[in-house]
Amino acid sequence: MIEGDFVEMNRTSVSNIIQKGGTILKSARSKEFRTPEGRQKAAENLKQQGIDGLIAIGGDGTLAGAAVFYDEHQIPLVGCPGTIDNDLFGTDETIGFDTALNTAIENIDKIRDTADAHDRLFLVEVMGRDAGFIALNSGIGGGAEMVLVPETLSDIKKVKSYIHSLMSEQHRSSIVVVAEGDELGGATRISEELRADEAFAEIDLRVCILGHTQRGGSPTARDRVLACRLGVSAVEALLDGHANVMVGLIDNRIRLTPSRNVYSRKKSINFELLGLTTLLS
Amino acid sequence: MIEGDFVEMNRTSVSNIIQKGGTILKSARSKEFRTPEGRQKAAENLKQQGIDGLIAIGGDGTLAGAAVFYDEHQIPLVGCPGTIDNDLFGTDETIGFDTALNTAIENIDKIRDTADAHDRLFLVEVMGRDAGFIALNSGIGGGAEMVLVPETLSDIKKVKSYIHSLMSEQHRSSIVVVAEGDELGGATRISEELRADEAFAEIDLRVCILGHTQRGGSPTARDRVLACRLGVSAVEALLDGHANVMVGLIDNRIRLTPSRNVYSRKKSINFELLGLTTLLS
Amino acid sequence: MIEGDFVEMNRTSVSNIIQKGGTILKSARSKEFRTPEGRQKAAENLKQQGIDGLIAIGGDGTLAGAAVFYDEHQIPLVGCPGTIDNDLFGTDETIGFDTALNTAIENIDKIRDTADAHDRLFLVEVMGRDAGFIALNSGIGGGAEMVLVPETLSDIKKVKSYIHSLMSEQHRSSIVVVAEGDELGGATRISEELRADEAFAEIDLRVCILGHTQRGGSPTARDRVLACRLGVSAVEALLDGHANVMVGLIDNRIRLTPSRNVYSRKKSINFELLGLTTLLS
Amino acid sequence: MIEGDFVEMNRTSVSNIIQKGGTILKSARSKEFRTPEGRQKAAENLKQQGIDGLIAIGGDGTLAGAAVFYDEHQIPLVGCPGTIDNDLFGTDETIGFDTALNTAIENIDKIRDTADAHDRLFLVEVMGRDAGFIALNSGIGGGAEMVLVPETLSDIKKVKSYIHSLMSEQHRSSIVVVAEGDELGGATRISEELRADEAFAEIDLRVCILGHTQRGGSPTARDRVLACRLGVSAVEALLDGHANVMVGLIDNRIRLTPSRNVYSRKKSINFELLGLTTLLS
């Protein structure tokens, strides 16, 4: 938009890409777009091209930026929730979440395969700076003994005593899933806490940071269908004259949410699931 | 139940199985249970063992049988929806559906990789005797040009002319996903119809029947979390004194449905998705 | 070559394709190339473009055609073994074989997951018109009870009695892997033979034809490394002045084989492996 | 062996495990076995049980320990090469290597999917304390721009200037694969070196440590077939009266190597492959 580099696309432009991870648009964050001048330039380029509608796909930052752009230039704009973190108000699921979740669980499965020795503790860090959706769901789906998420205050003393009792009673390997954004710090930080405590002297402690692998990979069935539904709905919303809204899926139905709500409000984690992690461990 | 072969299980009985396909119970359909005598024997064995609650996991047949058993013997019984077909009233999703769907799509992706030649038509048959949930979702997620499901009447003439126009205009390979239970017959039957029509003489026609591979494999994230939620809810339902109901997930919330409704009513396919298949092809 | 449609490629032309199945060249079989006139046209186009070397990637047919082309027009040509069937003399492994093999085994794993009932027999047909490499290796790797390959004469009576004794003694599900090109016919043909025999009346018989899925999918580690090694070797062979040869991997070393040997001689199956199938079943 | 805990196994003991990662034996390293007393106890237990042959599966440590045990107690013993590192003399491939390699490459593929921004550098650390087999092969198979292995001396200055020129010329993301045992230190250490150099100030540097996920997962086709061949050969070697040898695969043929050679000699990395990494980057 800023460089005035536009390409017209039709249905063949997207043939044979549905199974691919990453982006074919090669769009990335732009410093210039953060300045009024940059956005001004983008708006002029759009008008010059006769483009009278925009669809912005991304997370918090993208949609907040899009809203600012709309407020300044009133070019009709509809947001589409695309982030692996699933932390967007206005949709039960974001595009990318289910794929990241399955990648995390496949990795946890592989880690569990190696847990054949006694008294081994794996601290597995998954993505989620501000939200524990991946940690919570991959913890349940991966059969973890404990899950640490940013949404709940974790007391390191309680964490220690829980893990310790767990390992001393069942004497087999345990897996703890930690969201990178947990207020106790990530897996590395927590491992230092444990290593500093001689109660854990006998325990073979391993830190696994799944990292960027969660951002790629061929999309899952659910993410593909979700992306098709939301993509079509975003176009329809534009055609229906909507602007400055985000399309989302709420209780299996397409819903529109004012952009401002998306980044001003916080989506709550599912506390029924949170209860399961302690119940099932 | 009939052979009186009972094993007490605790949490360690299920350790390290969450990633596995298939069943560790090795339970299978029983002819004897279809007779009043067989069910009588089962009921006596249960009472003798002091078992005062049952959880039945399965599809239509299992839950119908469970209801009959309850009517005859009043042993509290809660059903859990487990079938890849997703055709159970009382839950938006059944345990196994998401896994089968991803398997179908992974296979369609591989088939598409081979679609490098011109004028090749793949008829891919997926599971679904009475329901098109797998076909519909794998068709969208697999980028198929057309989807045939039992829920809608398909006119072979229209199917032919649609495929033919599709292939003559774009001159590349096309994929058609067919549910095994489509009223036109499965992929093999349809391929015979097309081969009998000289308009398709030039077209290289391939039939792929995905078959049993859709019934196995390591469960996806979604299926694991769903199974944990429904399993726990089924136990809680029993403890709360419920009987002859099925636990399900409706609009992301746990719901109980009277068993009789589950097999007497038909779950509708999502017509918004059905619309997408023609819109996106 | 025939249409004179040439594109110059450099290292960026192949960036980010190493993980993809299928071909980016979109080249496919050409009827015209089978005629002397077609090949004449191709040769003229090459000369006009100043192209003084060719690398042909494919199986039997491709390499035979390439040899004919070389005999007629003496344009230096080096073959690269690319077929999932692994049936090329002059190389221990062909590009694509390891990927197809892993796909076959993943599918057999999923089928085995469903083998929870007693007395169920799966006839799994894998690719291999003239060769049993996929059947033999996927049979061992998939834990099949029996493997039928074109390289050995199978007596239907012996096959029947072996399967029957197997199933009556161990009373659990069995998997038989059949190469599509077995002289008894594929899995469908064999299932008819068994169904016609009342000794199998009690046995629940299932036919699974893995089909085209074996031709696609992201290449395995081994196939990627093999393709890199052979591709580089093919270029080096051309630069070294070789022509009408195929590059291959024999005992882990790059070797050149005269094209004529490649399609005139038959690569033997590994009889040590064949022994394992009966030993381990 | 030390605790005298023996279980007789037959062919059904291993039914339906061929697709599983990890071990069903739950055997793990034993401190006691490192003492002469511990080995004495083990030998007595074996003799008491009338066990007159041992097969030891593992890497360097396991096979060295096994050799010591044989020297002290002369119980016929055959080794089987099982390690993901592939660093055992006496076999071209070890059981587990191909699986670990494919896991590493699948992860690198996912990382590459995220490499959509300019000037991003991924330092991917794979396993290999003393050997670069995984790094070398996953680097080629993953399309890495550079590979750092313990077998070759890497000059940090050269590494820096190579990466820098690479990134400034092509202005897209680059991937460098580092073996954990590289003498420059792992990925974290190298990233510190780069961050300390203002020439890399503009470059977005990401460290990914694949870690334990490489040790698990369902075995690949190649690993399954290799394990079957070596397992059978190990038994046959014992029956043929061999002792204190390791079975291995050399140039596609089963070979026996005296145990002492296995851990006293170093297997060379493939320098043809090493050449490819620079040639293809």
JSON list of C-alpha atoms in Angstrom, two decimals, chain C residues 84-85 96-105 134 138 213-216 220 223:
[
{"chain": "C", "resi": 84, "resn": "ILE", "atom": "CA", "xyz": [8.27, -44.15, -6.56]},
{"chain": "C", "resi": 85, "resn": "ASP", "atom": "CA", "xyz": [8.53, -47.77, -7.72]},
{"chain": "C", "resi": 96, "resn": "GLY", "atom": "CA", "xyz": [10.42, -40.63, -4.56]},
{"chain": "C", "resi": 97, "resn": "PHE", "atom": "CA", "xyz": [10.63, -44.18, -3.26]},
{"chain": "C", "resi": 98, "resn": "ASP", "atom": "CA", "xyz": [11.28, -43.35, 0.38]},
{"chain": "C", "resi": 99, "resn": "THR", "atom": "CA", "xyz": [8.45, -40.81, 0.44]},
{"chain": "C", "resi": 100, "resn": "ALA", "atom": "CA", "xyz": [5.95, -43.23, -1.12]},
{"chain": "C", "resi": 101, "resn": "LEU", "atom": "CA", "xyz": [7.06, -45.91, 1.31]},
{"chain": "C", "resi": 102, "resn": "ASN", "atom": "CA", "xyz": [6.48, -43.71, 4.33]},
{"chain": "C", "resi": 103, "resn": "THR", "atom": "CA", "xyz": [3.06, -42.68, 3.04]},
{"chain": "C", "resi": 104, "resn": "ALA", "atom": "CA", "xyz": [2.12, -46.34, 2.58]},
{"chain": "C", "resi": 105, "resn": "ILE", "atom": "CA", "xyz": [3.27, -47.20, 6.10]},
{"chain": "C", "resi": 134, "resn": "ILE", "atom": "CA", "xyz": [7.02, -50.66, -1.95]},
{"chain": "C", "resi": 138, "resn": "SER", "atom": "CA", "xyz": [5.86, -51.33, 3.62]},
{"chain": "C", "resi": 213, "resn": "THR", "atom": "CA", "xyz": [-1.79, -40.72, -2.29]},
{"chain": "C", "resi": 214, "resn": "GLN", "atom": "CA", "xyz": [1.51, -42.60, -2.60]},
{"chain": "C", "resi": 215, "resn": "ARG", "atom": "CA", "xyz": [2.57, -40.30, -5.46]},
{"chain": "C", "resi": 216, "resn": "GLY", "atom": "CA", "xyz": [2.41, -37.03, -3.53]},
{"chain": "C", "resi": 220, "resn": "THR", "atom": "CA", "xyz": [11.23, -37.28, 3.21]},
{"chain": "C", "resi": 223, "resn": "ASP", "atom": "CA", "xyz": [14.53, -38.35, -0.78]}
]
